[in-house]
Each structure stands twice: as structure tokens, then as C-alpha cells.
Amino acid sequence: MSTKVAAAVGGIVVVAAAGGAAALFFTGGDLSFEQPIVESVQTEFGSVSEESTGIETQVVVTNPNNQSFPGAASLNYEIYMNSVRVSEGSEGGIGLDPGRNVVDFTAQLDNAKIPAWWVTHVNNDERTVVSTQARVGVAGLGASLPPQNRSIETDLLTAFASDNSSTVRIADQDIMTVSDQRASWGTATAEETPIAFSVDLENVHNRSVQLDGTEYRIVMNNVTVGEGRTNDSIVLEPGEADTFTANAALSTPRMEQWWVTHLRDSQSTRLRVEVFGLVRDDGELKRVPLNVFDRRIRFETDFLGDEPTRITELPAEDGVAPEFGEPEVQSTSSDWGAVTDETTEIVTDVTVDNPNEGEFNDLLTLQVNQTTEVNDVLFAQNTSTVDSLPAGEGTFTITALADNDAVPRWWSRHVNNGERSTVTTTATGTADIAVTTLPVSLPDRQNTQTTNIIGQVETEDSQRVTTERGEHVLTITEVDAEWGVSDPQSAPLIVTTEIRNENTFSSVTIEGIDYVVNLNSVTVADNSSENSHTIAPGATRRVSYVIYLDNQKMDEWWPTHIRNDEVTRMSSNTTATIQTPEGTKRVSFDILGNDTTIETDFLGGGDDGSSGSTGTSSTNALAPPTAAAEGS
């Protein structure tokens, strides 16, 4: 010892020594006493309960005296983690033998102090100083060991970070890339520990991607230390990139529960962070099975030792994100619905196989855009939304309204195209899964319709033209017909007849004809052709007449055709005014035929919609029944 200060106290001299050691000497004899010296303190965790954590402490004390002190020594201790005193206590009745003594005792760390320590740890940039302070005394006199400090650092923020880039795929389509994951702490409080998770997102989809919020879950071992929802949102148009941040928070009080699991697992923690997107559906935020932040790590600490914190990245769990499967259309069939004078409803039943269940199916809305054209004339167009698509095989119904005003336009093209119409229905489907939309393949339907009105008019069979008294004046030996150029106003039907004058001695003049043509109850022609033709006695002559059908009446005819199951009765009545030696007479002059039935199948009549058929038949002897059916 260097400098000593002595004081007499009833025969006992107490000597204080520099350097933290103390000596006590007995006077009045040869015996003297020196204060024992604390050489070192070592600690490690012991048993752990829900309320407290045992800290096994070993103190090495040197007794410089030649005699023992049975039960005369005492020990006081305090343990701090940063500024938080997590344990304190005392041990008495400790016996000291001469020389080196090892004193073992168990301190109790109050687990309820762990949340307060956690706040200091986070706010101190994840740094903690574990300080153990001990004091040994004999006979009421003692010496303190300088505090035993160990510095502990964790770096969870670096563990959260990842430079890896991944691509989010739905139904085999790339939607967006996720890169540069990172995190940052906010200021921790006794209630919560804010943490912000950030990622860089890029929309590589050809449609917009939207998130209206997030749902997060942070689990340390099996303790959920943070969970909740945020209002953080982002909208990315195709090709756009931006940083998305989810502002989450840990529950500071739950760190006490985590602490117990951490120590019981030899200071090892499996940390899992999942941040899912939320979308607004029918005014309600719903979770999308799309991970925008996903990290799994293990960190191991040595709070009472000298080992650094070790962090290990863990692989992602298999099958955590459900896959979206594109609904597959099995079949379609269409029929006519309600018919009014202005519109005709097309009702289509679609049978689909929907492989989705659970989260994606709860969000799924199917939109179907359907367009029907006849001869490239827009006939019907509609967008239908299916809000509830059953899982597995199911059927839903969509409707479209056909505009009857379009009939004259496509009918005129029907005539100009040789009484041939192509009915094409194109459908596009969009699966809306809230976060984005995906195309759904729907089959197009094409159906070719033909009629044969010309065939009903033309004939090579002879027809007698007689007066009311039964006098046979003319014979129609042949009828040919062809269409002129039609437009939405009219369709000219050019009828050429070969007529023989049965009168051997006098000419017959056909001064003109009157004609009426009805399609069901609709009169589509009611007019006269005043072309005059004179046929010499016994001669045969070819004469032509132009019959004008009023195409503007076709939209009026169309509802009658549909209401009658696509069956139309075509009837005509043609009369001629002829001049004979006996005078002017009115005679039946049926060059158009009569009682013709026209049947169509504009919607295809089959699931694949690939073929359609029409038929025409007639009771007129001049126009034998014929039929035309053609599929494309």
C-alpha cells in the first residue's frame, strides 16, 4: 500500500488504501486484519420463469489474512442494462478462507423491466451496456469492485435489409418487382416501438397496380410482437417505379414475453416479418395474398458474455402465398331474352372452371365485355360484372341488348352479300383481383346465316294466268330473280319472267303490276310497277320488273321474327293489269311465290357457336322448298 490514513476506534484501526482495497488491523496484540479484496465477477443466465430470470453470479474474493472468517462477509450487488436497473440484492453470512475464495449466488432479474430496457436499446441505436456492480464487506466494512461492463450491440435493421430483387407473379404473369428491402426505427416509447419497412416497387405489368394499405405481422419466436394495419398506399401505372413504406410498430410491453422465449432458446430468436397489401373492396379493406415485405432471420445474442450478436438469414416458407388461377371457360350458350320494339335481349350462359379458393376468390370480380356484330354492323354491346364467381365449376349469366335500329343496316349488307350474314360475337374478360387486373380468355363466336329468297322466287315450272272467267290468256314459263344494290332504305328485287301469249290472234299488253310482300305481320312492300309490255299473238317474251322491299321496315319485322322462335312466314300477293281484245282485266300474277317460311339461328344454337343454319320452305308450286345451312 502506498498512502495510508489511520484512525483509532476503540482499539481498532481502520486503514483506507488507494486502489480500491482496504485493510483493517487489530491493535493491542500481534494480530492484524486486512479487508478482503473482490477480484472478479462473472455472470450467466440461469433458470427462467414468466416473472423473473435467474442470473448465476460468481464472485472471486481474496482473503489476505491468515485466518478464516466464518459467516462474517456480506455481498451487495446491482445489475443495469443501460440505465435500467434490472436486478439488485444482497447475500450475507459468507465465510472466507485465507487466500482465494469463490462465492456463488443467484440474482433475480425482474422480467417486467425488459420493456423499459428495450426502449433504451432501440433509442440507443441498438446498443446496450450490461453493468454489474458488487460490494463485499466484513464486519460492516467493505470494498466495491469497479463496475463490470459489457457492451452489447444488435443490428436488426441490417438484418431486415436485402439487396435481392424478386418478381411477384400472378397466373404466370409478372406483376411487379420488389427490391432493396430496408427498415428504420422510430422513437420507442413504453407503449410502442415504431418501425418503417421500405421497399422499391416497379410495375412490370401492362395494367395499373394499386395498394390501399398494408397488414403486417412481426413474430419473434412464437410471440407476435407487432401486428396491425396501416393506411400506406401506392398506385403504380405500367412501367412506373416508386418506394413503398409501411409504417408498422412493435408492442413494447410484449417484449417481456419475447425475452422469456429468447433466453429459453439459448438467447436465440427466429424473427419473421410479413407485410401484405390491402385493397379497398366494396368500401372495406381486404387483404391481398401479396407479400410486399418478407424477411425471416435468426439472431443470437450473448448478453452476459463477450460474443457478438450473430444474424442468420432463414429461407422463406414454402406455400405461404396462394396462387391465382385464371378461370377457364368451359362452354357458352346464348338465347334470346326479352324483346321490345326497340331492343332485343341476348342472354348468354357461361360455364367456367374457377380454380381459386379463399383470399383471391373473395376478391375476384369478373368483367365481361361482349360485342355482337352482324356483317360488321354493331348489333349489341354490353359490359357485365360478375361479383361472385363460385369456386370450381359454375355458371353465370350475362346479358346484352341488341339495337333493333341496326337491322336495316346489316340486312342491306345481307342482301348485297348474296343473302349471307356473318354473326360475330367477341368477348373479352377481365379478372379484377383488386390489386390489379388480369385478362381472361373468352371464346369468340362466329356464325354464318344464309337465306334463299331468290331461290323461292325463281322457278322453271309453268304457271297459268287466267281471268276471273277462267280464260287462259298468258303462261309464265320461267321466273328468274336477282337483287339490285341494297341500302338501308330499300332492297330492289329484279324479277325477270318469260311469258307466252296464249292468244293466237291478238296481242296482250301487261300495263303494270301491283305487289304486296309481308314478313309475318309486317308489310315490307306495297307498291306498283307501271312498266308496260306487249306480247304479240302466240309469242314468248322476257319482261322484267323491279320489286322494292322497304328495308326501313326490317327493324319492325325483327321482333316478330324473334318472338316466333326465329321463324318468319313470307307471303306475297301480285296482280297484273292486262289489256286484251275483250278489255282491261285484273289477273293474279304470282311471280314472287307465296307462303314461304324462313327459319334462322342467329345465335348459333350450340355451345361453341361455330355454326348456324337457316332454312326456307314454301307451299308455292313455283318455288319448291329449299334450305341453306352454312357454318364457318
XYZ file of C-alpha atoms in Angstrom:
632
model
C 0.000 0.000 0.000
C 1.137 3.496 -0.622
C -0.642 6.230 1.303
C -2.482 5.176 4.492
C -4.828 7.097 6.728
C -5.443 5.578 10.151
C -7.994 6.340 12.850
C -8.287 4.748 16.275
C -11.703 3.394 17.020
C -11.840 1.563 20.371
C -8.622 -0.347 19.832
C -9.325 -0.993 16.158
C -7.503 0.884 13.460
C -9.212 1.214 10.076
C -6.858 1.869 7.220
C -8.143 3.086 3.852
C -5.921 2.184 0.955
C -5.736 3.609 -2.559
C -6.604 1.312 -5.388
C -9.914 0.115 -4.017
C -8.538 -2.352 -1.480
C -8.944 -1.821 2.222
C -7.144 -3.243 5.245
C -8.211 -3.438 8.875
C -5.695 -4.026 11.678
C -6.355 -5.183 15.215
C -4.231 -3.429 17.793
C -3.195 -4.487 21.295
C -1.620 -7.679 20.054
C 0.238 -9.289 17.223
C -2.935 -9.933 15.245
C -3.840 -7.668 12.397
C -6.727 -7.831 9.818
C -6.776 -6.781 6.180
C -10.034 -6.226 4.262
C -10.766 -8.979 1.670
C -10.496 -7.875 -1.991
C -13.034 -8.564 -4.793
C -11.014 -9.803 -7.720
C -13.680 -10.542 -10.392
C -17.349 -11.060 -11.066
C -18.766 -13.446 -13.717
C -22.431 -13.884 -14.557
C -24.591 -16.108 -16.727
C -28.308 -16.694 -17.101
C -29.900 -19.414 -15.041
C -33.479 -20.654 -14.881
C -36.188 -18.516 -16.487
C -39.780 -18.161 -15.358
C -42.514 -15.912 -16.688
C -41.794 -13.353 -13.957
C -38.038 -13.422 -13.474
C -34.740 -14.557 -14.900
C -32.071 -16.103 -12.722
C -28.577 -14.663 -13.090
C -25.935 -17.041 -11.803
C -23.112 -14.889 -10.403
C -19.653 -15.985 -9.364
C -17.520 -13.574 -7.334
C -13.847 -14.282 -6.657
C -12.719 -12.781 -3.308
C -9.165 -12.850 -1.976
C -8.769 -13.005 1.795
C -5.198 -11.734 2.550
C -5.422 -12.782 6.166
C -4.066 -15.973 7.629
C -7.263 -16.723 9.465
C -10.754 -17.622 8.279
C -13.852 -15.517 8.822
C -16.772 -17.922 9.032
C -20.017 -16.156 8.065
C -18.539 -12.715 8.572
C -18.648 -11.401 4.992
C -21.560 -9.896 3.055
C -22.152 -9.135 -0.632
C -24.339 -6.442 -2.224
C -24.973 -6.286 -5.979
C -26.836 -4.356 -8.689
C -27.210 -5.162 -12.424
C -28.044 -2.487 -15.001
C -28.925 -2.769 -18.669
C -28.242 0.716 -19.941
C -29.886 2.975 -17.378
C -32.441 0.387 -16.286
C -31.682 -1.448 -13.032
C -32.946 -4.903 -13.767
C -31.692 -6.698 -10.643
C -30.476 -5.937 -7.117
C -29.941 -7.883 -3.892
C -27.583 -8.927 -1.137
C -26.047 -12.060 0.323
C -24.935 -12.339 3.973
C -23.207 -14.880 6.158
C -20.472 -15.596 3.632
C -17.452 -17.409 5.024
C -13.971 -16.535 3.789
C -10.961 -18.834 3.967
C -7.468 -17.448 3.670
C -6.473 -16.791 0.091
C -8.738 -17.160 -2.951
C -12.477 -17.719 -2.343
C -15.203 -18.333 -4.932
C -18.611 -17.059 -3.901
C -21.627 -18.265 -5.976
C -25.087 -16.804 -5.686
C -28.199 -16.331 -7.837
C -29.629 -12.918 -8.570
C -33.158 -12.457 -9.944
C -33.737 -10.218 -12.957
C -37.215 -8.742 -12.967
C -38.671 -9.554 -16.419
C -41.087 -6.649 -16.060
C -38.075 -4.345 -16.524
C -37.350 -5.726 -20.013
C -39.745 -3.385 -21.909
C -38.074 -0.357 -20.320
C -34.661 -1.736 -21.259
C -35.870 -2.395 -24.838
C -36.810 1.266 -25.217
C -33.281 2.327 -24.247
C -31.759 -0.308 -26.509
C -33.639 0.861 -29.616
C -33.245 4.554 -28.878
C -29.524 3.987 -28.308
C -29.087 2.614 -31.845
C -29.441 -0.989 -30.651
C -26.648 -0.675 -28.111
C -26.774 -1.891 -24.509
C -24.199 -1.765 -21.719
C -24.692 -4.539 -19.160
C -23.167 -3.320 -15.903
C -22.672 -5.492 -12.794
C -21.768 -3.680 -9.567
C -20.754 -5.652 -6.440
C -19.506 -4.786 -2.891
C -18.030 -7.176 -0.350
C -17.841 -6.296 3.353
C -16.575 -7.835 6.580
C -17.651 -6.666 9.988
C -19.566 -3.805 8.476
C -16.630 -2.584 6.423
C -16.430 -3.221 2.698
C -14.880 -2.547 -0.675
C -16.503 -2.108 -4.062
C -15.270 -3.624 -7.287
C -15.272 -1.181 -10.202
C -18.374 -1.906 -12.310
C -18.042 -4.859 -14.692
C -19.345 -3.538 -18.047
C -20.076 -5.432 -21.215
C -21.254 -3.687 -24.372
C -23.895 -5.484 -26.429
C -24.850 -4.422 -29.945
C -27.521 -5.783 -32.254
C -28.161 -4.737 -35.832
C -31.638 -5.885 -36.703
C -32.066 -3.091 -39.239
C -29.241 -4.527 -41.300
C -30.821 -7.944 -40.912
C -34.059 -6.569 -42.326
C -32.239 -5.161 -45.333
C -31.830 -7.103 -48.544
C -30.490 -6.154 -51.948
C -32.124 -9.152 -53.566
C -34.715 -8.493 -56.225
C -37.757 -10.681 -56.696
C -40.688 -10.687 -59.075
C -44.276 -11.022 -57.969
C -46.150 -13.290 -60.373
C -49.843 -13.963 -60.603
C -51.287 -16.516 -63.016
C -47.892 -16.831 -64.748
C -47.764 -13.095 -65.361
C -45.099 -10.787 -63.980
C -46.818 -8.065 -61.950
C -44.087 -6.122 -60.173
C -40.524 -6.380 -58.950
C -39.625 -5.943 -55.291
C -36.094 -4.808 -54.419
C -33.964 -3.007 -51.826
C -35.793 -4.021 -48.655
C -34.846 -1.924 -45.654
C -36.135 -0.767 -42.283
C -35.701 2.098 -39.823
C -36.636 2.592 -36.165
C -38.748 5.415 -34.876
C -38.518 6.678 -31.297
C -39.509 3.859 -28.963
C -41.865 4.527 -26.075
C -43.271 2.431 -23.270
C -46.278 1.706 -25.457
C -44.842 1.025 -28.898
C -41.691 0.804 -30.953
C -42.253 2.293 -34.426
C -40.525 0.608 -37.329
C -40.867 1.519 -41.005
C -40.364 -1.139 -43.671
C -39.479 0.209 -47.113
C -39.163 -1.494 -50.499
C -38.695 -0.353 -54.054
C -41.548 -1.457 -56.295
C -41.725 -1.391 -60.070
C -44.839 -2.187 -62.072
C -43.847 -4.526 -64.905
C -47.485 -5.371 -65.657
C -49.410 -3.806 -68.521
C -52.120 -2.644 -66.137
C -52.033 -0.482 -63.035
C -51.135 -1.940 -59.643
C -52.677 -0.467 -56.520
C -52.376 -0.952 -52.773
C -54.694 0.908 -50.407
C -52.962 -0.099 -47.180
C -50.924 -2.801 -45.510
C -51.408 -5.537 -42.963
C -48.290 -6.521 -41.069
C -47.250 -9.160 -38.601
C -43.963 -9.331 -36.704
C -43.224 -12.523 -34.814
C -40.233 -13.139 -32.559
C -40.057 -16.828 -31.787
C -43.744 -17.588 -31.351
C -44.615 -14.234 -29.830
C -46.443 -11.781 -32.049
C -44.779 -8.560 -31.009
C -46.388 -6.429 -33.690
C -49.470 -6.648 -35.868
C -51.933 -4.268 -37.384
C -52.933 -2.301 -40.431
C -51.681 0.903 -41.963
C -53.159 3.365 -44.443
C -49.978 3.488 -46.519
C -50.968 3.332 -50.186
C -49.400 3.377 -53.619
C -50.586 3.357 -57.227
C -48.188 2.373 -59.983
C -49.080 2.728 -63.614
C -47.411 0.363 -66.096
C -43.673 0.985 -66.126
C -43.696 3.198 -63.017
C -41.429 2.621 -60.014
C -41.513 4.107 -56.535
C -40.599 3.464 -52.911
C -43.311 1.984 -50.760
C -43.110 2.361 -46.992
C -45.239 0.558 -44.440
C -45.183 2.303 -41.075
C -45.589 -0.513 -38.579
C -44.995 -0.754 -34.820
C -43.948 -3.311 -32.235
C -45.791 -3.540 -28.953
C -43.189 -2.597 -26.389
C -44.899 -4.444 -23.468
C -44.800 -7.703 -25.448
C -41.019 -7.619 -25.382
C -41.218 -9.049 -21.852
C -42.901 -12.178 -23.223
C -40.356 -12.380 -26.043
C -37.472 -12.108 -23.548
C -38.546 -15.317 -21.833
C -38.611 -17.258 -25.123
C -35.269 -15.768 -26.178
C -33.456 -16.978 -23.062
C -35.189 -20.340 -23.011
C -33.914 -20.882 -26.552
C -30.327 -20.174 -25.506
C -30.568 -16.490 -26.460
C -31.777 -17.365 -29.956
C -34.755 -15.781 -31.730
C -36.412 -16.582 -35.031
C -37.751 -13.304 -36.362
C -40.397 -13.186 -39.087
C -41.731 -10.026 -40.709
C -44.590 -10.167 -43.218
C -46.223 -7.155 -44.794
C -49.215 -7.843 -47.023
C -51.052 -5.412 -49.225
C -54.602 -4.266 -48.561
C -57.113 -3.191 -51.181
C -60.455 -1.489 -50.822
C -63.266 -3.724 -51.992
C -66.891 -2.650 -51.578
C -65.733 0.034 -49.157
C -63.877 -2.463 -46.989
C -60.135 -3.033 -46.771
C -59.303 -6.613 -47.637
C -56.001 -8.411 -47.590
C -54.334 -9.418 -50.816
C -52.143 -12.512 -50.645
C -49.273 -10.436 -51.956
C -46.160 -10.040 -49.801
C -44.541 -6.647 -50.286
C -42.061 -7.221 -47.455
C -40.988 -10.642 -46.252
C -37.946 -11.311 -44.065
C -37.033 -14.315 -41.944
C -33.894 -14.250 -39.802
C -32.409 -15.786 -36.681
C -30.389 -13.639 -34.295
C -28.340 -14.957 -31.389
C -27.034 -12.816 -28.517
C -24.593 -13.166 -25.642
C -25.890 -10.513 -23.243
C -23.662 -11.509 -20.303
C -20.689 -12.621 -22.342
C -18.248 -11.328 -24.884
C -19.582 -12.902 -28.102
C -21.026 -10.565 -30.759
C -24.588 -10.851 -31.942
C -24.908 -13.313 -34.824
C -27.569 -12.997 -37.522
C -28.554 -15.748 -39.962
C -30.969 -15.347 -42.848
C -33.634 -18.070 -42.983
C -35.302 -19.385 -46.133
C -38.867 -18.382 -46.904
C -41.537 -20.875 -46.025
C -42.992 -22.848 -48.898
C -46.551 -22.290 -49.942
C -47.208 -19.184 -47.866
C -48.666 -17.231 -50.794
C -51.643 -18.720 -52.626
C -51.563 -18.676 -56.384
C -54.208 -17.169 -58.604
C -55.514 -19.349 -61.408
C -57.238 -17.911 -64.442
C -60.885 -19.010 -64.631
C -61.296 -21.203 -67.701
C -64.428 -21.010 -69.815
C -65.833 -24.471 -70.454
C -68.782 -23.560 -72.652
C -71.158 -20.787 -73.630
C -74.694 -20.811 -74.924
C -76.879 -17.911 -75.912
C -80.593 -17.403 -76.310
C -82.922 -14.524 -76.856
C -84.409 -12.812 -73.853
C -86.947 -10.025 -73.651
C -87.928 -8.452 -76.951
C -89.329 -4.964 -77.346
C -89.935 -2.817 -80.381
C -86.608 -1.098 -79.750
C -84.283 -3.765 -78.350
C -83.696 -7.487 -78.249
C -82.009 -9.036 -75.234
C -79.260 -11.608 -75.768
C -78.848 -13.885 -72.737
C -75.606 -15.862 -72.557
C -74.861 -18.595 -70.041
C -71.146 -19.073 -69.414
C -69.857 -22.186 -67.685
C -66.436 -21.690 -66.117
C -63.971 -23.668 -64.064
C -62.658 -21.351 -61.357
C -59.603 -22.891 -59.647
C -59.407 -20.196 -56.960
C -60.480 -20.536 -53.371
C -60.011 -18.402 -50.294
C -58.365 -14.997 -50.412
C -58.084 -14.471 -54.154
C -61.569 -15.775 -54.814
C -63.019 -13.468 -52.169
C -61.587 -10.522 -54.085
C -62.308 -11.800 -57.570
C -64.666 -9.856 -59.806
C -65.082 -10.912 -63.399
C -65.899 -8.297 -66.021
C -67.043 -9.416 -69.453
C -67.220 -7.097 -72.443
C -69.310 -8.594 -75.214
C -69.846 -7.203 -78.706
C -72.022 -8.737 -81.411
C -71.731 -7.610 -84.993
C -73.752 -8.732 -87.971
C -71.995 -8.104 -91.268
C -69.644 -5.742 -89.440
C -72.593 -3.673 -88.197
C -72.628 -3.231 -84.418
C -75.717 -5.017 -83.223
C -75.196 -5.457 -79.470
C -72.640 -4.338 -76.941
C -72.557 -4.660 -73.203
C -70.300 -4.968 -70.153
C -71.372 -7.355 -67.436
C -69.848 -7.700 -63.980
C -69.869 -10.965 -62.047
C -69.243 -10.169 -58.386
C -69.491 -13.700 -57.053
C -67.789 -16.399 -59.060
C -68.168 -19.813 -57.431
C -65.095 -21.923 -56.830
C -64.875 -24.928 -59.097
C -67.270 -25.351 -61.977
C -70.152 -22.908 -62.085
C -72.331 -20.943 -64.441
C -73.059 -17.257 -64.634
C -75.318 -15.305 -66.952
C -74.542 -12.143 -68.867
C -76.913 -10.095 -70.974
C -76.559 -7.665 -73.832
C -79.159 -5.508 -75.552
C -79.307 -5.611 -79.331
C -80.444 -2.416 -81.030
C -83.262 -3.174 -83.460
C -82.410 0.009 -85.355
C -79.297 -1.781 -86.615
C -81.333 -4.382 -88.510
C -81.883 -2.343 -91.734
C -78.135 -1.715 -91.999
C -76.984 -5.268 -91.604
C -79.926 -6.600 -93.604
C -78.984 -4.462 -96.608
C -75.493 -5.946 -96.387
C -77.064 -9.377 -96.085
C -78.784 -8.831 -99.424
C -75.693 -7.392 -101.101
C -73.657 -10.336 -99.821
C -75.824 -12.897 -101.584
C -78.238 -13.289 -98.675
C -75.390 -14.164 -96.380
C -74.694 -12.747 -92.917
C -71.793 -13.336 -90.582
C -72.722 -13.013 -86.935
C -69.612 -12.437 -84.841
C -69.608 -12.190 -81.075
C -66.340 -11.199 -79.470
C -65.876 -11.294 -75.737
C -63.049 -10.087 -73.552
C -62.808 -10.950 -69.898
C -61.007 -9.177 -67.106
C -60.379 -10.730 -63.716
C -60.260 -7.897 -61.191
C -58.404 -9.048 -58.080
C -58.430 -5.546 -56.609
C -54.668 -5.064 -56.577
C -54.592 -5.311 -60.370
C -56.499 -6.781 -63.272
C -55.685 -9.795 -65.405
C -57.066 -10.778 -68.801
C -59.291 -13.840 -69.015
C -59.590 -15.720 -72.282
C -63.129 -15.976 -73.595
C -64.028 -17.703 -76.864
C -65.251 -15.697 -79.825
C -68.362 -16.944 -81.535
C -68.926 -16.781 -85.274
C -71.952 -17.973 -87.097
C -72.909 -17.654 -90.753
C -76.554 -17.227 -91.713
C -77.910 -17.600 -95.234
C -81.387 -17.149 -96.620
C -82.668 -18.082 -100.072
C -85.404 -15.661 -101.005
C -84.131 -15.616 -104.597
C -84.407 -19.382 -104.682
C -88.002 -19.151 -103.573
C -88.817 -16.751 -106.379
C -87.037 -18.467 -109.245
C -88.718 -21.383 -110.982
C -88.900 -23.146 -114.320
C -92.340 -24.529 -113.658
C -95.138 -23.084 -115.780
C -97.910 -21.018 -114.244
C -101.199 -20.284 -115.983
C -102.512 -16.722 -115.898
C -106.291 -16.811 -116.169
C -109.100 -14.307 -115.983
C -111.902 -14.464 -113.456
C -113.961 -16.384 -116.036
C -111.181 -18.983 -116.324
C -109.881 -17.775 -119.669
C -106.215 -18.804 -120.084
C -104.529 -15.711 -121.519
C -100.880 -15.997 -120.548
C -98.400 -18.585 -119.323
C -95.426 -17.728 -117.138
C -92.905 -20.306 -118.258
C -89.895 -19.201 -116.213
C -89.039 -16.787 -113.406
C -85.519 -15.537 -112.699
C -84.598 -13.110 -109.930
C -81.625 -11.182 -108.654
C -81.012 -8.483 -106.132
C -80.059 -4.998 -107.096
C -77.822 -2.900 -104.888
C -79.440 -2.663 -101.479
C -79.100 0.108 -98.928
C -80.682 0.684 -95.522
C -83.677 2.291 -97.221
C -84.623 -0.336 -99.811
C -83.708 -3.627 -101.416
C -84.535 -3.836 -105.138
C -85.532 -7.328 -106.282
C -85.288 -7.620 -110.060
C -87.673 -10.285 -111.292
C -87.387 -11.390 -114.921
C -90.167 -13.566 -116.328
C -90.628 -15.425 -119.559
C -94.271 -15.022 -120.639
C -96.086 -16.681 -123.509
C -99.215 -15.144 -125.083
C -101.755 -17.903 -125.415
C -103.960 -15.791 -127.749
C -103.204 -16.770 -131.337
C -104.879 -13.804 -132.978
C -104.407 -10.796 -130.693
C -101.732 -9.180 -128.585
C -101.846 -8.915 -124.796
C -100.451 -5.895 -123.054
C -99.354 -6.072 -119.456
C -99.856 -2.479 -118.354
C -98.343 -2.878 -114.860
C -98.279 -4.960 -111.715
C -99.202 -4.322 -108.085
C -97.410 -6.210 -105.349
C -97.627 -6.658 -101.607
C -94.984 -8.548 -99.580
C -95.458 -9.425 -95.907
C -92.954 -10.780 -93.444
C -95.091 -12.175 -90.644
C -97.457 -9.303 -89.879
C -95.212 -6.572 -91.260
C -95.758 -5.279 -94.772
C -92.340 -4.653 -96.258
C -93.507 -3.908 -99.812
C -96.733 -2.392 -101.124
C -96.205 -0.741 -104.454
C -96.711 -0.859 -108.215
C -94.527 -1.257 -111.266
C -96.116 0.502 -114.222
C -93.787 -0.778 -116.913
C -95.902 -1.740 -119.944
C -95.066 -4.800 -122.015
C -96.940 -6.004 -125.105
C -96.674 -9.611 -126.168
C -97.566 -10.461 -129.768
C -100.063 -13.220 -130.541
C -98.573 -16.621 -129.739
C -95.229 -15.061 -128.913
C -92.996 -15.510 -125.846
C -91.277 -12.529 -124.316
C -88.992 -11.906 -121.355
C -90.030 -8.952 -119.227
C -88.525 -7.557 -116.025
C -89.988 -5.878 -113.007
C -88.259 -4.244 -110.034
C -89.843 -5.033 -106.690
C -88.714 -2.667 -103.953
C -88.650 -4.037 -100.399
C -88.669 -1.359 -97.732
C -85.592 -2.104 -95.606
C -86.638 0.521 -93.080
C -89.417 -1.850 -92.087
C -86.928 -4.585 -91.196
C -86.481 -3.288 -87.643
C -90.245 -3.633 -87.260
C -90.152 -7.152 -88.699
C -87.241 -8.291 -86.489
C -89.141 -8.503 -83.147
C -91.856 -10.618 -84.815
C -89.194 -12.975 -86.119
C -87.550 -13.428 -82.701
C -90.851 -13.790 -80.844
C -91.777 -16.519 -83.309
C -88.622 -18.529 -82.494
C -86.788 -17.105 -85.494
C -89.454 -18.270 -87.905
C -90.941 -15.904 -90.479
C -93.761 -16.536 -92.893
C -93.114 -14.614 -96.083
C -96.269 -14.087 -98.178
C -96.870 -12.075 -101.302
C -99.755 -11.075 -103.487
C -99.029 -9.865 -107.038
C -101.658 -8.837 -109.588
C -101.333 -7.530 -113.115
C -103.465 -5.225 -115.211
C -103.654 -6.605 -118.728
C -105.229 -5.303 -121.903
C -106.874 -7.897 -124.199
C -109.286 -7.584 -127.110
C -112.000 -8.215 -124.580
C -110.898 -5.239 -122.498
C -108.885 -4.419 -119.363
C -108.703 -7.188 -116.814
C -107.115 -7.773 -113.389
C -105.432 -11.114 -113.091
C -103.394 -12.953 -110.457
C -99.760 -12.688 -111.426
C -97.774 -14.544 -108.765
C -94.214 -14.002 -109.864
C -92.948 -13.820 -106.259
C -94.354 -17.032 -104.905
C -96.219 -17.179 -101.604
C -96.350 -18.836 -98.193
C -92.600 -19.076 -97.815
C -91.217 -19.988 -94.371
C -87.840 -18.611 -93.341
C -86.060 -20.042 -90.294
C -82.825 -18.738 -88.836
C -80.450 -19.473 -85.953
C -78.599 -16.215 -85.424
C -77.134 -17.182 -82.058
C -75.608 -20.385 -83.310
C -77.643 -22.877 -81.351
C -74.588 -24.618 -79.901
C -72.063 -24.274 -77.128
C -69.215 -23.455 -79.455
C -71.227 -21.039 -81.530
C -69.287 -22.104 -84.616
C -72.164 -22.831 -86.921
C -75.598 -21.583 -87.656
C -78.300 -22.641 -90.042
C -81.239 -21.184 -91.841
C -83.989 -22.783 -93.725
C -86.651 -21.650 -96.130
C -89.665 -23.553 -97.387
C -92.669 -22.711 -99.463
C -96.025 -24.076 -100.423
C -95.913 -22.311 -103.776
C -95.674 -24.736 -106.637
C -93.439 -22.270 -108.435
C -90.983 -22.218 -105.519
C -90.252 -25.684 -104.182
C -88.872 -25.884 -100.635
C -85.148 -25.288 -100.295
C -82.822 -24.903 -97.366
C -79.439 -23.339 -96.820
C -77.117 -24.077 -93.947
C -73.543 -22.957 -93.742
C -71.076 -22.921 -90.857
C -67.837 -21.007 -90.657
